Short mmCIF file of N, CA and C in Angstrom, two decimals:
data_model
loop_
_atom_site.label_atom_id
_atom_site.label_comp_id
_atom_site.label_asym_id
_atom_site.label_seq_id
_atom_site.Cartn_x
_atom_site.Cartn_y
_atom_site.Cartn_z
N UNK N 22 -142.21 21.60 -161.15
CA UNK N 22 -143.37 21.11 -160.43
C UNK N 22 -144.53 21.03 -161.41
N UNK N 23 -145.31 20.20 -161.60
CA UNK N 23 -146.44 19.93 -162.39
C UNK N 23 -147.04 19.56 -161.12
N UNK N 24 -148.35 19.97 -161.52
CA UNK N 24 -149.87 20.07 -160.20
C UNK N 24 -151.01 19.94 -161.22
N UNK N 25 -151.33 18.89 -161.19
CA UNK N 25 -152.53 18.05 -161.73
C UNK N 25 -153.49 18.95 -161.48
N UNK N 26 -153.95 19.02 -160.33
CA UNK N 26 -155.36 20.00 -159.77
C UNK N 26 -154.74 21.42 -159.53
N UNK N 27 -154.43 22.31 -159.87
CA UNK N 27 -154.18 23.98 -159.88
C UNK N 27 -154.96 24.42 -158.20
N UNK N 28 -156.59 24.07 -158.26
CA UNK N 28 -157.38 24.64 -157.52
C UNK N 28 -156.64 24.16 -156.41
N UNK N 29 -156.28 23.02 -155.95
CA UNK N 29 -155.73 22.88 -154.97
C UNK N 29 -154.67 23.61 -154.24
N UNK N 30 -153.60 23.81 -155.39
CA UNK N 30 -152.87 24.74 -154.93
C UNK N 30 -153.07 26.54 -154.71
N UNK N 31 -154.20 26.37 -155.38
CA UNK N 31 -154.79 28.42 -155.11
C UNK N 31 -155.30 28.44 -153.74
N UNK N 32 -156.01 27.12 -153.48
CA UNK N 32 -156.87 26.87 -152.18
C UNK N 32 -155.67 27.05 -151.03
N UNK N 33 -154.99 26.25 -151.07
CA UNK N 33 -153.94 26.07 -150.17
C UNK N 33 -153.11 27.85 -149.88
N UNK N 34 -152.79 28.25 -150.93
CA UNK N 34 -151.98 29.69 -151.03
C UNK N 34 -153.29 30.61 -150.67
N UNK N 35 -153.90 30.59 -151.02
CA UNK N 35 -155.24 31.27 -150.62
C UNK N 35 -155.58 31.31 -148.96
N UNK N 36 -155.36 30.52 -148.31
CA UNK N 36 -155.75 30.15 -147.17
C UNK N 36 -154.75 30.81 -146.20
N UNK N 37 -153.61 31.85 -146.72
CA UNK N 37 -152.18 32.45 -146.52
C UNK N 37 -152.78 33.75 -146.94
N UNK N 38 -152.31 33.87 -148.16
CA UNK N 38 -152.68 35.36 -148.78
C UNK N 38 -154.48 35.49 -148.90
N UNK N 39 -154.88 36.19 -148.18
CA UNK N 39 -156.18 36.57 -148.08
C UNK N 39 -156.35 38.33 -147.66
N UNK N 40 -157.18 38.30 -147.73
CA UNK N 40 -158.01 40.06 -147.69
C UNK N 40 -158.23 40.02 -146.01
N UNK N 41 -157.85 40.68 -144.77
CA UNK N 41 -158.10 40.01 -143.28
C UNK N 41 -159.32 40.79 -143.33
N UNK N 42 -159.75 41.77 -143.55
CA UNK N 42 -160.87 42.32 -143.52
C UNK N 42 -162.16 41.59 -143.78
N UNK N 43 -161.90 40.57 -144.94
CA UNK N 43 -163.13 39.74 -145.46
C UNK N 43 -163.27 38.80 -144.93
N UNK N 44 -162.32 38.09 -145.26
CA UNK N 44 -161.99 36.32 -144.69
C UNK N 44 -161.11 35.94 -143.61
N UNK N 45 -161.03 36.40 -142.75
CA UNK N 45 -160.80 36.07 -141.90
C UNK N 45 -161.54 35.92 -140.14
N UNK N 46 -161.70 35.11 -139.35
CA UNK N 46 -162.55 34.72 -138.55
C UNK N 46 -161.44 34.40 -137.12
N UNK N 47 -161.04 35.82 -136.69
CA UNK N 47 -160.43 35.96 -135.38
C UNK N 47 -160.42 34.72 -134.10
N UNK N 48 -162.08 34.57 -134.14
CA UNK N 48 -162.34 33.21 -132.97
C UNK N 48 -161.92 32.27 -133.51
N UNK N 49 -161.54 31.77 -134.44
CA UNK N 49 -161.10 30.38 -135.20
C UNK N 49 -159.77 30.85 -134.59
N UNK N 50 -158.90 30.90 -134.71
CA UNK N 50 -157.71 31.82 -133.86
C UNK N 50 -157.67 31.47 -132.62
N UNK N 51 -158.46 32.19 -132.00
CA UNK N 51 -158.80 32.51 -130.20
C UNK N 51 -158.97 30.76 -130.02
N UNK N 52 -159.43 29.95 -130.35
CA UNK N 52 -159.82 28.23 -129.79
C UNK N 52 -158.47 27.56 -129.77
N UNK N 53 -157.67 28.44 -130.70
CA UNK N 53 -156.70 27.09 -130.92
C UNK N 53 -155.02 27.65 -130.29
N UNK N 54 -155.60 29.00 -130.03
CA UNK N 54 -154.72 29.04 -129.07
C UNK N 54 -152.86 30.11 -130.40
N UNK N 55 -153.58 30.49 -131.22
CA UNK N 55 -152.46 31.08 -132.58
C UNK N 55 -153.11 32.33 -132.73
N UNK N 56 -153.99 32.93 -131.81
CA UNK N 56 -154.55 34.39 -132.11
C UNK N 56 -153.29 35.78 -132.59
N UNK N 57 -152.31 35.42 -131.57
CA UNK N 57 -151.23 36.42 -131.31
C UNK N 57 -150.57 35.81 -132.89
N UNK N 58 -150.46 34.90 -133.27
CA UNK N 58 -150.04 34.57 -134.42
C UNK N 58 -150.94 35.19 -135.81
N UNK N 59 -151.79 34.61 -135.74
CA UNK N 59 -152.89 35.30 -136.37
C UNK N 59 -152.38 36.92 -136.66
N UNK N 60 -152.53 37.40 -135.66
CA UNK N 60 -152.71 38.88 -136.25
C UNK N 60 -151.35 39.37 -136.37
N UNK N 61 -149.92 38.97 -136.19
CA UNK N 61 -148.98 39.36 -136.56
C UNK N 61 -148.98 39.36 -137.88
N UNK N 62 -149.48 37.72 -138.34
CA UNK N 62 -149.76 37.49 -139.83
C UNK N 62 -150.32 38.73 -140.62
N UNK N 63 -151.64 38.78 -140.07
CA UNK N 63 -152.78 39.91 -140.58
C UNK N 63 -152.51 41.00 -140.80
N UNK N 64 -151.67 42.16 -139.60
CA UNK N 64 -150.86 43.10 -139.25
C UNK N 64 -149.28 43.34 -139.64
N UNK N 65 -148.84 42.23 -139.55
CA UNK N 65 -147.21 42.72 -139.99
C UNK N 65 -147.12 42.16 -140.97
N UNK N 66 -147.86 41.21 -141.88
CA UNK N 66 -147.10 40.08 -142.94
C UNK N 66 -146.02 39.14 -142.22
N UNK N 67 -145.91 39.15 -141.49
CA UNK N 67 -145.35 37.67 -140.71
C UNK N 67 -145.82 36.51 -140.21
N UNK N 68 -145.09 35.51 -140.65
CA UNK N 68 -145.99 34.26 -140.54
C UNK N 68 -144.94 33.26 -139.49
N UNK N 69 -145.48 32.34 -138.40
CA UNK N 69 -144.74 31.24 -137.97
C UNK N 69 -145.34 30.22 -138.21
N UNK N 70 -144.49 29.22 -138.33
CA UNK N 70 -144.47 27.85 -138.90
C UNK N 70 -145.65 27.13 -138.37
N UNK N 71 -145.93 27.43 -136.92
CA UNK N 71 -146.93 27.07 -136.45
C UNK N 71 -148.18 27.67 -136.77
N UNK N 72 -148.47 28.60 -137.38
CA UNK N 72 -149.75 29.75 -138.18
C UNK N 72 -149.77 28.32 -139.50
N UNK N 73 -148.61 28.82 -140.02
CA UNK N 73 -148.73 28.05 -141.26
C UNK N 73 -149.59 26.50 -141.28
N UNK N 74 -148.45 25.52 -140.33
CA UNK N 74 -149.24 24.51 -139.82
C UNK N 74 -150.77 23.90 -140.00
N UNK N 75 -150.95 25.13 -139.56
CA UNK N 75 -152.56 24.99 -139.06
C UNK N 75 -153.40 25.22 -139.95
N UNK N 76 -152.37 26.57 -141.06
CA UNK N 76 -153.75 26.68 -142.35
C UNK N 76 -153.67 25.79 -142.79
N UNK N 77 -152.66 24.84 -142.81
CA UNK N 77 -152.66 23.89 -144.17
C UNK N 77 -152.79 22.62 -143.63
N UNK N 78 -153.50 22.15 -142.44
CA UNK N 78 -153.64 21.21 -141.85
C UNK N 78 -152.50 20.49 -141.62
N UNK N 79 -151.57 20.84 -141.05
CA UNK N 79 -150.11 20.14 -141.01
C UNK N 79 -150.10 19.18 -142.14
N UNK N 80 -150.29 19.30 -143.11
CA UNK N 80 -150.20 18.35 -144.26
C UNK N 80 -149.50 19.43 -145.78
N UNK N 81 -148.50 19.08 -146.06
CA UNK N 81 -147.66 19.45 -146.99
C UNK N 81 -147.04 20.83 -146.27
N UNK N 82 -146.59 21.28 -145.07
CA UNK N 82 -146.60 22.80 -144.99
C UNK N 82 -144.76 22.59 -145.54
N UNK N 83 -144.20 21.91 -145.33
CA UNK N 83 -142.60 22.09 -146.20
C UNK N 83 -142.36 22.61 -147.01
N UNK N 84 -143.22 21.47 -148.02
CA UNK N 84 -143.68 21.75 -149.10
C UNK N 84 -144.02 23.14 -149.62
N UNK N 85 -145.50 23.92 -149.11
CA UNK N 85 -145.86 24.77 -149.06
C UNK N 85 -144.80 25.78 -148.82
N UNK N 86 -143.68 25.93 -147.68
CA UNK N 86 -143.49 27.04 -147.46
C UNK N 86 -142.10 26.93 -148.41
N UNK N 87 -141.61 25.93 -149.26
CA UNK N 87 -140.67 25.88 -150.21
C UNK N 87 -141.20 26.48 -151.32
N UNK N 88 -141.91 26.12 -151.65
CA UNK N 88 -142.85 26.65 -152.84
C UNK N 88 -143.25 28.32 -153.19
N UNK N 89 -143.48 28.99 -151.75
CA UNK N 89 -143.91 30.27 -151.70
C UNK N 89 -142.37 31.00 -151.77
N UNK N 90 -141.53 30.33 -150.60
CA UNK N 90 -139.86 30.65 -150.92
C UNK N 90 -139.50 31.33 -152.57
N UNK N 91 -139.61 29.86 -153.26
CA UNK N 91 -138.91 29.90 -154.37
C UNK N 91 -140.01 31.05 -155.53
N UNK N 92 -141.14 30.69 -155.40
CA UNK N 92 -141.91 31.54 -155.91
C UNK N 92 -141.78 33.32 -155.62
N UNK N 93 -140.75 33.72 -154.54
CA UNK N 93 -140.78 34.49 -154.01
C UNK N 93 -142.08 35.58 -153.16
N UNK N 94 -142.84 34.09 -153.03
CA UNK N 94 -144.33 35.31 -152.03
C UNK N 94 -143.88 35.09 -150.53
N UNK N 95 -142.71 34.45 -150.30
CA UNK N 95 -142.27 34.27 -148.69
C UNK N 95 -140.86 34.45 -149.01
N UNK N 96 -140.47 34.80 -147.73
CA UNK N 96 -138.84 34.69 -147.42
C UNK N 96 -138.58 34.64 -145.99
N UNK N 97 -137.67 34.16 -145.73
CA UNK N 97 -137.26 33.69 -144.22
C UNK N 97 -137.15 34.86 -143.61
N UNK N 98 -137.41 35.28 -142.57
CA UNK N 98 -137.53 36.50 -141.57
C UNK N 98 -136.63 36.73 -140.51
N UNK N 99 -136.44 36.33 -139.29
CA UNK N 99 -135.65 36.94 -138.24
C UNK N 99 -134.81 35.24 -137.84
N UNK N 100 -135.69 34.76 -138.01
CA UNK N 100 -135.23 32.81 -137.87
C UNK N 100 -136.37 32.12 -138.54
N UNK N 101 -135.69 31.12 -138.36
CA UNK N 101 -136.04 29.37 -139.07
C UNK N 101 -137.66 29.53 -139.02
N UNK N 102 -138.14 29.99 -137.93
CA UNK N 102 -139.51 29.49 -137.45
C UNK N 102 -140.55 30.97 -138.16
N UNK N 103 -139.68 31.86 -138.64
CA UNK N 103 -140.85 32.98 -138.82
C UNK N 103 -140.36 33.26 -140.34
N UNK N 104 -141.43 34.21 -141.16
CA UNK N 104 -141.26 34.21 -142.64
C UNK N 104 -142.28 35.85 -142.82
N UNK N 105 -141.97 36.61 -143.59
CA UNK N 105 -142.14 37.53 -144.16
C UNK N 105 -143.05 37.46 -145.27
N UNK N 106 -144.21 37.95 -145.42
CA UNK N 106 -145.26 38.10 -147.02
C UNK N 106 -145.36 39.34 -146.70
N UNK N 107 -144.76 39.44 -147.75
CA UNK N 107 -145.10 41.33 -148.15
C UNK N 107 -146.05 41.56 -149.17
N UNK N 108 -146.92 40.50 -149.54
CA UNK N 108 -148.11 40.75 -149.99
C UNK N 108 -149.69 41.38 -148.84
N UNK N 109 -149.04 40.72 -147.83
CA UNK N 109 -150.26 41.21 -146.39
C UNK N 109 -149.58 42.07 -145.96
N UNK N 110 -148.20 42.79 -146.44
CA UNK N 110 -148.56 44.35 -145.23
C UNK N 110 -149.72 45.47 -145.97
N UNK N 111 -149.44 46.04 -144.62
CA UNK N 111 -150.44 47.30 -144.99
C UNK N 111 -149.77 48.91 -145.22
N UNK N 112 -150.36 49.46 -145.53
CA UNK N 112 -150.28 50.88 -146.29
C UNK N 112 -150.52 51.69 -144.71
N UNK N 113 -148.71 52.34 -144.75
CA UNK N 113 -148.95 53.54 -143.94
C UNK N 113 -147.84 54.55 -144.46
N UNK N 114 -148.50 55.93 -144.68
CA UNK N 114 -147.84 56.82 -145.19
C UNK N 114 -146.72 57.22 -144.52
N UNK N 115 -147.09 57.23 -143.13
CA UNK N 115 -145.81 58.03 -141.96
C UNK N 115 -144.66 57.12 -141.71
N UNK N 116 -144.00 56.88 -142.23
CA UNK N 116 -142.61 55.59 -142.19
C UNK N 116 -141.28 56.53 -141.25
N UNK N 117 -141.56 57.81 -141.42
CA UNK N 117 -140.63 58.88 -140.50
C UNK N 117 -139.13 59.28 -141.72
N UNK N 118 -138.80 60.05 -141.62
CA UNK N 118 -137.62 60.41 -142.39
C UNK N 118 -136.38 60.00 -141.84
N UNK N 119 -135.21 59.53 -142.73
CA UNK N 119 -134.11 58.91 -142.42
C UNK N 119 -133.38 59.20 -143.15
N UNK N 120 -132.10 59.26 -143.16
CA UNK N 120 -130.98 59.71 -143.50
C UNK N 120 -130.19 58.11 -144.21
N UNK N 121 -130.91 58.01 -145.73
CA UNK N 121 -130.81 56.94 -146.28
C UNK N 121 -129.69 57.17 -147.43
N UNK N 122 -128.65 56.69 -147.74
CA UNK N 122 -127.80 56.41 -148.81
C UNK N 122 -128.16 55.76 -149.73
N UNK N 123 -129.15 54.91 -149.79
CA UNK N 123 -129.08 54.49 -150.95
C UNK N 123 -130.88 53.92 -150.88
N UNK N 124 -131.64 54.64 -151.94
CA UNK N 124 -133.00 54.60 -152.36
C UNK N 124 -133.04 54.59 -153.63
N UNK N 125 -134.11 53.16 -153.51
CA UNK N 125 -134.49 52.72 -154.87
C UNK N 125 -135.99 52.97 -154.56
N UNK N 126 -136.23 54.26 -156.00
CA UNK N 126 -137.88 54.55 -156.09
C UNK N 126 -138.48 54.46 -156.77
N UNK N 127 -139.45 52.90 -157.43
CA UNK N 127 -140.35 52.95 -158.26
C UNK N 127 -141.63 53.88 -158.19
N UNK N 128 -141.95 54.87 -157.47
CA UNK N 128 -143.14 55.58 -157.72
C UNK N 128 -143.35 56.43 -158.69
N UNK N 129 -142.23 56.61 -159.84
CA UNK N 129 -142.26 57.64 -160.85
C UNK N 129 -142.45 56.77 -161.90
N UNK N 130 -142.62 55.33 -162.03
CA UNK N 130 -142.54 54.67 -162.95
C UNK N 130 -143.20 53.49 -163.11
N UNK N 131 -143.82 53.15 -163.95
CA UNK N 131 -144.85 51.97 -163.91
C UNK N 131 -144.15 50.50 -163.44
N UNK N 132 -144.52 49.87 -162.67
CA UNK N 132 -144.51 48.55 -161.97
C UNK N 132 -145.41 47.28 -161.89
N UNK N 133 -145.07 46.24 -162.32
CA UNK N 133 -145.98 45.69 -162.36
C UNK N 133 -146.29 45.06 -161.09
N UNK N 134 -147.14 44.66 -161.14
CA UNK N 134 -148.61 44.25 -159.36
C UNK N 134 -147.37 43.00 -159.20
N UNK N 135 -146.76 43.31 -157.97
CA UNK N 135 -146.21 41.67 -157.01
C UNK N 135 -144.84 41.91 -157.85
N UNK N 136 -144.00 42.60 -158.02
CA UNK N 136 -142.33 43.00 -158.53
C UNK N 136 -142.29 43.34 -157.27
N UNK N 137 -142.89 44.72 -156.40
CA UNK N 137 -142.34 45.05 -155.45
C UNK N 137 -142.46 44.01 -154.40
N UNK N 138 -143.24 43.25 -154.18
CA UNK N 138 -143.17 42.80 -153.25
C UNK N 138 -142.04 41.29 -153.42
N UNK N 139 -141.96 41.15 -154.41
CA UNK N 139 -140.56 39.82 -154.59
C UNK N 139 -139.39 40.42 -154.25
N UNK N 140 -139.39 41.96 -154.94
CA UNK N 140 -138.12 42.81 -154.64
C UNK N 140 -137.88 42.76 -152.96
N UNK N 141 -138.83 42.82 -152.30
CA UNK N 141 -138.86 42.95 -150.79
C UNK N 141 -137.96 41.42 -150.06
N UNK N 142 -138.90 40.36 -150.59
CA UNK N 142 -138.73 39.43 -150.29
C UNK N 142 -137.17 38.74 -150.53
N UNK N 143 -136.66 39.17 -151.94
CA UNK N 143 -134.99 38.86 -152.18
C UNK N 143 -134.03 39.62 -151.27
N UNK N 144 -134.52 40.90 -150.84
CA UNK N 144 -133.91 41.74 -150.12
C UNK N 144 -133.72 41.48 -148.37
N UNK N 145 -134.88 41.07 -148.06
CA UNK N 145 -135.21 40.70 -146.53
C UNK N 145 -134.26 39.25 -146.62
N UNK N 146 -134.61 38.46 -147.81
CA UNK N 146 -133.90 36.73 -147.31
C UNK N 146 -132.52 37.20 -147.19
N UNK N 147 -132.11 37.73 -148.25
CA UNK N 147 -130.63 38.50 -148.41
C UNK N 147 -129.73 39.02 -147.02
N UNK N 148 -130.47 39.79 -146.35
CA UNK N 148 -130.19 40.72 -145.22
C UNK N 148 -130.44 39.89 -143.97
N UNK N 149 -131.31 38.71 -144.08
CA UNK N 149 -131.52 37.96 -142.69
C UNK N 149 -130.42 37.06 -142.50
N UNK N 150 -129.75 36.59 -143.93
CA UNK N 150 -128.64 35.69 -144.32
C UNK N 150 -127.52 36.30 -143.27
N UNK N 151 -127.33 37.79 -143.48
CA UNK N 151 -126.29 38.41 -143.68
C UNK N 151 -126.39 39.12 -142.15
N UNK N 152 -127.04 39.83 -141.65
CA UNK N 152 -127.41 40.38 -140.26
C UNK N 152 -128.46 39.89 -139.26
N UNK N 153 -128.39 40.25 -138.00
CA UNK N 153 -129.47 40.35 -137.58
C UNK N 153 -130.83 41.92 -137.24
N UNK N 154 -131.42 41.64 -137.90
CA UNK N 154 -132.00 43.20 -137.98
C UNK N 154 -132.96 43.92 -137.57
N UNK N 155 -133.82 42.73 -136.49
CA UNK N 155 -134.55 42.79 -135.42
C UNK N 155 -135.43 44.07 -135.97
N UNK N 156 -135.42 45.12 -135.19
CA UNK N 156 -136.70 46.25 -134.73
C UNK N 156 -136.56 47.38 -136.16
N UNK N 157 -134.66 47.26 -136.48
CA UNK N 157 -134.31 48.37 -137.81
C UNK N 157 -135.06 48.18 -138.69
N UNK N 158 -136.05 47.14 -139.30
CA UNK N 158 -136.66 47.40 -140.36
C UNK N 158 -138.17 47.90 -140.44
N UNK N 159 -138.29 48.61 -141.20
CA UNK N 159 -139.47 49.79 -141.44
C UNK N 159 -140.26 49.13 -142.92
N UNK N 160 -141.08 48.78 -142.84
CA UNK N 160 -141.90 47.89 -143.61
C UNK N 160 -143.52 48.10 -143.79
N UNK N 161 -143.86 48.46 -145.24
CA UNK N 161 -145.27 48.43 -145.19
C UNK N 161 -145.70 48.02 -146.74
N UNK N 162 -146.70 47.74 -147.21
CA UNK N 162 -147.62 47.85 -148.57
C UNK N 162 -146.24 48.26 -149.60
N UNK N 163 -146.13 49.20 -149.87
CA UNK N 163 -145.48 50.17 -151.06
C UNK N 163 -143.71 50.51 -150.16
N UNK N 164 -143.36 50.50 -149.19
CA UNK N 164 -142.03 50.91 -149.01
C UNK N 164 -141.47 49.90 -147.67
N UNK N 165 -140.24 49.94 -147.79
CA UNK N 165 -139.18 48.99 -147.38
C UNK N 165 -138.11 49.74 -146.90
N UNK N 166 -137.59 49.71 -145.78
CA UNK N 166 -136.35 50.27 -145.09
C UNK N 166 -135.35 49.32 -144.38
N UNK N 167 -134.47 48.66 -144.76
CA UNK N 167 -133.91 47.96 -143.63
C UNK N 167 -131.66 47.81 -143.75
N UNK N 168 -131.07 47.54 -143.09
CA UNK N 168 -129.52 47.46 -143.29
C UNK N 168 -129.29 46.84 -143.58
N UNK N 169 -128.38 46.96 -144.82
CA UNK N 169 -128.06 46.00 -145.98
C UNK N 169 -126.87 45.74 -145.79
N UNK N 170 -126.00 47.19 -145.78
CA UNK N 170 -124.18 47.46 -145.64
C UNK N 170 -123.86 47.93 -144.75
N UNK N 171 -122.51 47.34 -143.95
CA UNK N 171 -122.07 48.15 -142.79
C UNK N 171 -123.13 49.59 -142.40
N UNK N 172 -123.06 49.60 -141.85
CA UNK N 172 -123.48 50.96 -141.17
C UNK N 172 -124.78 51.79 -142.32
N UNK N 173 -124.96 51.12 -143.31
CA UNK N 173 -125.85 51.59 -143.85
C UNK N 173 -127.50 51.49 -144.64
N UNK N 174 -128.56 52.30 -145.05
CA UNK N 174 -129.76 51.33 -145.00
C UNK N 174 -130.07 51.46 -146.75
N UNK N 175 -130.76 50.44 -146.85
CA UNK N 175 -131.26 50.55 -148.48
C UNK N 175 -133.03 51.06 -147.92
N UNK N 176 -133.50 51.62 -149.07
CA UNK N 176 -134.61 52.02 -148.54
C UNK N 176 -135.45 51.79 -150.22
N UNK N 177 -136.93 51.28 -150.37
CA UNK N 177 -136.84 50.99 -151.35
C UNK N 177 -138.47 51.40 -151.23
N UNK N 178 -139.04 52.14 -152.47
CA UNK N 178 -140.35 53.00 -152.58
C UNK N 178 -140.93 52.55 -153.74
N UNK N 179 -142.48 51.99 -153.87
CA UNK N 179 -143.06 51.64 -154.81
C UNK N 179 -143.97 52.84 -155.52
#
């Protein structure tokens, strides 16, 4: 892909990955009728096609959501219509203890900013391919829980 204008495309990805605390404007939401969308986005890192849509003025969103795909800042989620950024979750310490076989833990070791969250993203497209995994996955900022193998969970710590 070559992109003549860059800004365009930060603008566009920008208008996705944002700070909800700063930039974001709830009633813009509430008019159009994508509020409940909105804040799943904001709150879980989940996005539907129709959220998307709208940031990007229904103009290139294919495009767009191929792009974030392959770039790994999105990955397909539960179905066709919903998508995962694990750059917008949020940080919660209490994830609950589980009886995990197999944990992968970068917190003893330097990482660079946006590994974990691609790691998330190969893992979730991987597992949505492969199961359906509905409510089992445990997801935030820095850690990842969800069923990978028969009967068992990968659990993965930044």
């Amino acid at each position: 892909i070559v992109v003549i204008k860059p800004q365009w495309l930060i603008d566009a990805l920008g208008k996705v990955i944002r700070d909800s605390t700063i930039h974001v404007d709830m009633a813009q939401y509430e008019r159009t009728g994508l509020e409940e969308d909105a804040q799943l986005l904001f709150n879980k890192g989940i996005a539907t096609r129709d959220l998307l849509g709208y940031l990007w003025n229904y103009d290139q969103t294919e495009f767009f959501i191929d792009l974030m795909k392959r770039t790994m800042l999105m990955s397909a989620y539960t179905d066709s219509d919903s998508f995962l950024i694990p750059s917008l979750l949020k940080e919660n310490k209490d994830m609950g203890a589980v009886d995990t076989r197999c944990v992968v833990d970068f917190s003893a070791t330097f990482l660079p900013h946006g590994v974990f969250q691609r790691l998330v993203c190969l893992c979730v497209e991987y597992v949505s391919r492969k199961t359906s995994f509905g409510d089992t996955v445990r997801m935030n900022k820095n850690y990842a829980r969800f069923p990978a193998f028969a009967c068992q969970e990968v659990e993965l710590v930044e």
